Every structure is written in C-alpha cells, then in structure tokens.
PDB file of C-alpha atoms in Angstrom:
ATOM      1  CA  UNK W  81      52.812  10.975  -9.774  1.00 40.00           C
ATOM      2  CA  UNK W  82      49.882   9.348  -7.475  1.00 42.00           C
ATOM      3  CA  UNK W  83      47.120   8.031  -9.393  1.00 36.00           C
ATOM      4  CA  UNK W  84      43.929  10.321  -9.222  1.00 42.00           C
ATOM      5  CA  UNK W  85      40.117   9.551  -8.410  1.00 37.00           C
ATOM      6  CA  UNK W  86      38.971   7.295 -10.975  1.00 43.00           C
ATOM      7  CA  UNK W  87      43.040   6.204 -12.645  1.00 44.00           C
ATOM      8  CA  UNK W  88      42.626   2.938 -10.433  1.00 44.00           C
ATOM      9  CA  UNK W  89      43.074  -0.081 -12.978  1.00 48.00           C
ATOM     10  CA  UNK W  90      39.489  -1.736 -10.331  1.00 46.00           C
ATOM     11  CA  UNK W  91      38.079   1.829 -11.352  1.00 42.00           C
ATOM     12  CA  UNK W  92      36.228  -0.577 -15.390  1.00 45.00           C
ATOM     13  CA  UNK W  93      34.844  -3.237 -12.119  1.00 44.00           C
ATOM     14  CA  UNK W  94      32.819  -0.082 -10.319  1.00 38.00           C
ATOM     15  CA  UNK W  95      30.179  -1.436 -12.077  1.00 45.00           C
ATOM     16  CA  UNK W  96      30.516  -4.937 -12.063  1.00 49.00           C
ATOM     17  CA  UNK W  97      29.308  -4.366  -7.912  1.00 49.00           C
ATOM     18  CA  UNK W  98      25.362  -3.556  -9.036  1.00 54.00           C
ATOM     19  CA  UNK W  99      25.434  -7.248 -10.863  1.00 56.00           C
ATOM     20  CA  UNK W 100      25.109 -10.189  -8.843  1.00 54.00           C
ATOM     21  CA  UNK W 101      27.350 -12.145  -6.744  1.00 55.00           C
ATOM     22  CA  UNK W 102      29.401 -14.490  -8.374  1.00 55.00           C
ATOM     23  CA  UNK W 103      30.534 -16.491  -4.798  1.00 52.00           C
ATOM     24  CA  UNK W 104      28.972 -19.714  -4.545  1.00 62.00           C
ATOM     25  CA  UNK W 105      28.565 -19.446  -0.693  1.00 69.00           C
ATOM     26  CA  UNK W 106      26.160 -16.454  -0.489  1.00 82.00           C
ATOM     27  CA  UNK W 107      24.568 -15.031   2.556  1.00 92.00           C
ATOM     28  CA  UNK W 108      20.607 -14.937   1.502  1.00 96.00           C
ATOM     29  CA  UNK W 109      18.524 -11.335   2.303  1.00 97.00           C
ATOM     30  CA  UNK W 110      15.917 -10.075   2.676  1.00 98.00           C
ATOM     31  CA  UNK W 111      15.200  -7.235   0.727  1.00 98.00           C
ATOM     32  CA  UNK W 112      12.166  -4.160   1.249  1.00 98.00           C
ATOM     33  CA  UNK W 113      12.165  -2.663  -1.677  1.00 98.00           C
ATOM     34  CA  UNK W 114      10.442   1.466  -0.470  1.00 98.00           C
ATOM     35  CA  UNK W 115       8.614   2.922  -2.841  1.00 98.00           C
ATOM     36  CA  UNK W 116       8.561   6.944  -2.788  1.00 98.00           C
ATOM     37  CA  UNK W 117       5.577   9.554  -2.915  1.00 97.00           C
ATOM     38  CA  UNK W 118       4.322  11.826  -5.645  1.00 96.00           C
ATOM     39  CA  UNK W 119       6.664  15.136  -5.018  1.00 94.00           C
ATOM     40  CA  UNK W 120       9.026  13.217  -3.338  1.00 96.00           C
ATOM     41  CA  UNK W 121      12.832  10.739  -3.476  1.00 97.00           C
ATOM     42  CA  UNK W 122      14.763   7.893  -3.132  1.00 97.00           C
ATOM     43  CA  UNK W 123      15.644   9.901  -0.165  1.00 97.00           C
ATOM     44  CA  UNK W 124      11.832   9.182   2.037  1.00 97.00           C
ATOM     45  CA  UNK W 125      12.925   5.727   2.770  1.00 98.00           C
ATOM     46  CA  UNK W 126      16.037   7.571   4.671  1.00 97.00           C
ATOM     47  CA  UNK W 127      12.925   7.387   7.494  1.00 96.00           C
ATOM     48  CA  UNK W 128      12.258   3.789   7.794  1.00 97.00           C
ATOM     49  CA  UNK W 129      15.772   2.679   7.493  1.00 97.00           C
ATOM     50  CA  UNK W 130      16.284   1.980  11.063  1.00 97.00           C
ATOM     51  CA  UNK W 131      13.184   0.220  11.171  1.00 98.00           C
ATOM     52  CA  UNK W 132      14.074  -2.124   8.110  1.00 98.00           C
ATOM     53  CA  UNK W 133      17.437  -2.361   9.376  1.00 98.00           C
ATOM     54  CA  UNK W 134      16.752  -3.488  12.748  1.00 98.00           C
ATOM     55  CA  UNK W 135      14.798  -6.683  11.028  1.00 97.00           C
ATOM     56  CA  UNK W 136      17.253  -7.675   9.349  1.00 97.00           C
ATOM     57  CA  UNK W 137      16.659  -6.629   5.988  1.00 98.00           C
ATOM     58  CA  UNK W 138      17.783  -4.355   3.242  1.00 98.00           C
ATOM     59  CA  UNK W 139      16.555  -1.773   2.101  1.00 98.00           C
ATOM     60  CA  UNK W 140      16.413  -0.220  -2.042  1.00 98.00           C
ATOM     61  CA  UNK W 141      15.118   2.564  -2.631  1.00 98.00           C
ATOM     62  CA  UNK W 142      15.261   4.024  -6.440  1.00 98.00           C
ATOM     63  CA  UNK W 143      14.358   7.156  -7.904  1.00 97.00           C
ATOM     64  CA  UNK W 144      11.459   6.501  -9.905  1.00 97.00           C
ATOM     65  CA  UNK W 145      11.320   8.308 -13.897  1.00 95.00           C
ATOM     66  CA  UNK W 146      10.837  11.942 -13.010  1.00 95.00           C
ATOM     67  CA  UNK W 147      11.146  12.248  -9.212  1.00 96.00           C
ATOM     68  CA  UNK W 148      14.546  12.516  -7.747  1.00 95.00           C
ATOM     69  CA  UNK W 149      17.544  12.657  -9.843  1.00 95.00           C
ATOM     70  CA  UNK W 150      15.766   9.996 -12.168  1.00 93.00           C
ATOM     71  CA  UNK W 151      15.657  11.579 -15.741  1.00 92.00           C
ATOM     72  CA  UNK W 152      12.207  12.195 -16.474  1.00 86.00           C
ATOM     73  CA  UNK W 153       9.569  14.649 -16.693  1.00 87.00           C
ATOM     74  CA  UNK W 154       6.221  12.720 -16.575  1.00 89.00           C
ATOM     75  CA  UNK W 155       4.781  11.603 -13.081  1.00 95.00           C
ATOM     76  CA  UNK W 156       1.774   9.010 -13.386  1.00 95.00           C
ATOM     77  CA  UNK W 157       0.750   8.583 -10.081  1.00 96.00           C
ATOM     78  CA  UNK W 158       2.239   4.548 -10.541  1.00 96.00           C
ATOM     79  CA  UNK W 159       0.896   4.324 -13.263  1.00 94.00           C
ATOM     80  CA  UNK W 160       4.095   3.872 -15.177  1.00 95.00           C
ATOM     81  CA  UNK W 161       5.566   4.257 -11.701  1.00 97.00           C
ATOM     82  CA  UNK W 162       5.109  -0.017 -11.918  1.00 97.00           C
ATOM     83  CA  UNK W 163       7.549  -0.585 -14.679  1.00 95.00           C
ATOM     84  CA  UNK W 164      10.362   1.623 -12.578  1.00 96.00           C
ATOM     85  CA  UNK W 165       9.744  -0.667 -10.142  1.00 97.00           C
ATOM     86  CA  UNK W 166       9.724  -3.560 -12.189  1.00 96.00           C
ATOM     87  CA  UNK W 167      12.392  -2.940 -13.479  1.00 96.00           C
ATOM     88  CA  UNK W 168      13.999  -2.843  -9.377  1.00 97.00           C
ATOM     89  CA  UNK W 169      12.780  -6.171  -8.545  1.00 97.00           C
ATOM     90  CA  UNK W 170      13.931  -8.137 -11.613  1.00 95.00           C
ATOM     91  CA  UNK W 171      17.005  -6.884 -11.171  1.00 97.00           C
ATOM     92  CA  UNK W 172      17.125  -8.246  -7.336  1.00 97.00           C
ATOM     93  CA  UNK W 173      15.249 -11.242  -8.529  1.00 95.00           C
ATOM     94  CA  UNK W 174      18.438 -11.650 -10.291  1.00 96.00           C
ATOM     95  CA  UNK W 175      20.610 -11.471  -7.224  1.00 96.00           C
ATOM     96  CA  UNK W 176      22.212 -14.507  -4.989  1.00 95.00           C
ATOM     97  CA  UNK W 177      22.080 -12.675  -2.150  1.00 96.00           C
ATOM     98  CA  UNK W 178      18.177 -12.134  -1.717  1.00 97.00           C
ATOM     99  CA  UNK W 179      16.488 -14.700  -0.426  1.00 97.00           C
ATOM    100  CA  UNK W 180      12.868 -12.851  -0.635  1.00 97.00           C
ATOM    101  CA  UNK W 181      11.592  -9.560  -1.473  1.00 98.00           C
ATOM    102  CA  UNK W 182       8.569  -7.429  -0.214  1.00 98.00           C
ATOM    103  CA  UNK W 183       7.801  -3.799  -1.576  1.00 98.00           C
ATOM    104  CA  UNK W 184       6.709  -0.954   0.093  1.00 98.00           C
ATOM    105  CA  UNK W 185       5.247   2.344  -0.604  1.00 98.00           C
ATOM    106  CA  UNK W 186       4.482   5.565   0.293  1.00 97.00           C
ATOM    107  CA  UNK W 187       1.477   7.075  -1.210  1.00 97.00           C
ATOM    108  CA  UNK W 188       2.317   7.215  -5.177  1.00 98.00           C
ATOM    109  CA  UNK W 189       4.067   4.324  -4.583  1.00 98.00           C
ATOM    110  CA  UNK W 190       1.514   2.469  -3.703  1.00 97.00           C
ATOM    111  CA  UNK W 191      -0.313   3.003  -5.732  1.00 98.00           C
ATOM    112  CA  UNK W 192       3.288   2.228  -8.192  1.00 98.00           C
ATOM    113  CA  UNK W 193       2.993  -1.941  -6.255  1.00 97.00           C
ATOM    114  CA  UNK W 194      -0.519  -2.343  -7.075  1.00 97.00           C
ATOM    115  CA  UNK W 195      -0.464  -1.454 -10.191  1.00 96.00           C
ATOM    116  CA  UNK W 196       2.255  -3.697 -10.386  1.00 96.00           C
ATOM    117  CA  UNK W 197       0.853  -6.409  -9.066  1.00 94.00           C
ATOM    118  CA  UNK W 198      -2.134  -6.436 -11.618  1.00 91.00           C
ATOM    119  CA  UNK W 199       0.569  -5.953 -14.756  1.00 85.00           C
ATOM    120  CA  UNK W 200       2.441  -9.310 -13.320  1.00 84.00           C
ATOM    121  CA  UNK W 201      -0.638 -10.929 -12.961  1.00 82.00           C
ATOM    122  CA  UNK W 202      -2.541 -10.779 -16.305  1.00 77.00           C
ATOM    123  CA  UNK W 203       0.905 -11.039 -18.086  1.00 66.00           C
ATOM    124  CA  UNK W 204       3.283 -13.417 -17.494  1.00 57.00           C
ATOM    125  CA  UNK W 205       6.363 -10.996 -16.315  1.00 51.00           C
ATOM    126  CA  UNK W 206       8.050 -11.722 -20.885  1.00 51.00           C
ATOM    127  CA  UNK W 207       4.822 -10.039 -21.557  1.00 49.00           C
ATOM    128  CA  UNK W 208       4.935  -6.843 -19.377  1.00 47.00           C
ATOM    129  CA  UNK W 209       7.100  -5.210 -21.867  1.00 51.00           C
ATOM    130  CA  UNK W 210       4.149  -5.085 -24.063  1.00 49.00           C
ATOM    131  CA  UNK W 211       1.809  -3.407 -22.198  1.00 47.00           C
ATOM    132  CA  UNK W 212       3.697  -0.386 -23.023  1.00 50.00           C
ATOM    133  CA  UNK W 213       2.116  -0.034 -25.989  1.00 47.00           C
ATOM    134  CA  UNK W 214      -1.245   0.781 -23.876  1.00 49.00           C
ATOM    135  CA  UNK W 215       1.079   2.935 -21.684  1.00 49.00           C
ATOM    136  CA  UNK W 216       1.388   5.365 -24.771  1.00 48.00           C
ATOM    137  CA  UNK W 217      -1.831   4.605 -25.968  1.00 48.00           C
ATOM    138  CA  UNK W 218      -3.229   6.766 -22.880  1.00 48.00           C
ATOM    139  CA  UNK W 219      -0.742   9.777 -23.284  1.00 47.00           C
ATOM    140  CA  UNK W 220      -3.103  10.930 -25.110  1.00 48.00           C
ATOM    141  CA  UNK W 221      -5.735  11.988 -21.968  1.00 45.00           C
ATOM    142  CA  UNK W 222      -2.908  13.202 -20.454  1.00 45.00           C
ATOM    143  CA  UNK W 223      -2.325  15.983 -22.048  1.00 46.00           C
ATOM    144  CA  UNK W 224      -6.382  17.132 -22.266  1.00 43.00           C
TER     145      UNK W 224
END
C-alpha cells in the first residue's frame, strides 16, 4: 500500500524547517519584515514581493494577533502588534542565514514598528516581556 500524506518519516522533521539553519557555511541574506495595516493580513505583502526580491532581500510577513489567520480578536492599532513583531524579530535574529533585518510597516504596521522601537530603547530585550503588565493595565481603557 502507498503512503498517504502525513505518513512520511520526514513529517516529524517538518517543524525543523522553521528552525534556524544548522549548516556551517550558510549564505546570509538581508530580510525585510512586512507588518500589515489594520483590517489587512500578511497577504498585503504580496504587492511588494517583487520589489523586495529585486533588491536581493527575502520577505517575511505574518498575521498580527487578531488579523488574518491569527488567533485573537483584539486589534490595538500597533500597541500589542509591537509584541508580535518582537517575536518575529527574535526568530530572525536567531537564524544563521539572516545578514540584516529591516522592518516595513504600513499604517498600523508602521505604528507597531514605532512602538517596538520605543519599547526596545526603554527596556533591555529581556525586560520587554515585563511590559505585558503595562499592557494589561491599559485593557481597562480599551473597554471604555
């Protein structure tokens, strides 16, 4: 009998495809992280893909929490989305094949990039998680 999709021995390693490369001689590439606008999703980045690739860069796009295929229902127009951006940037900085990173945000995505820069300049990278307490305090303002 043939093997169906999902029956391959390699399927256990699929998650490893997203991990940082482990090869010694890795070609490094600059990466542009695209952060989408409000009422949009990572699909918005498709409009800019050929431009970014023509510059010799890779493009990373993601759905902020509450947008696209991501979980959540609360969109904060950049404030919490800055923490989503932080997760993506940490993942990229850990990769051996990334030479440099630029963030391109559109509308809410630009606000998220600015908020991220502000948080990063005020706190050490390890302390950014502590700022979640401040975000929780601001939830009361969102309910008004």
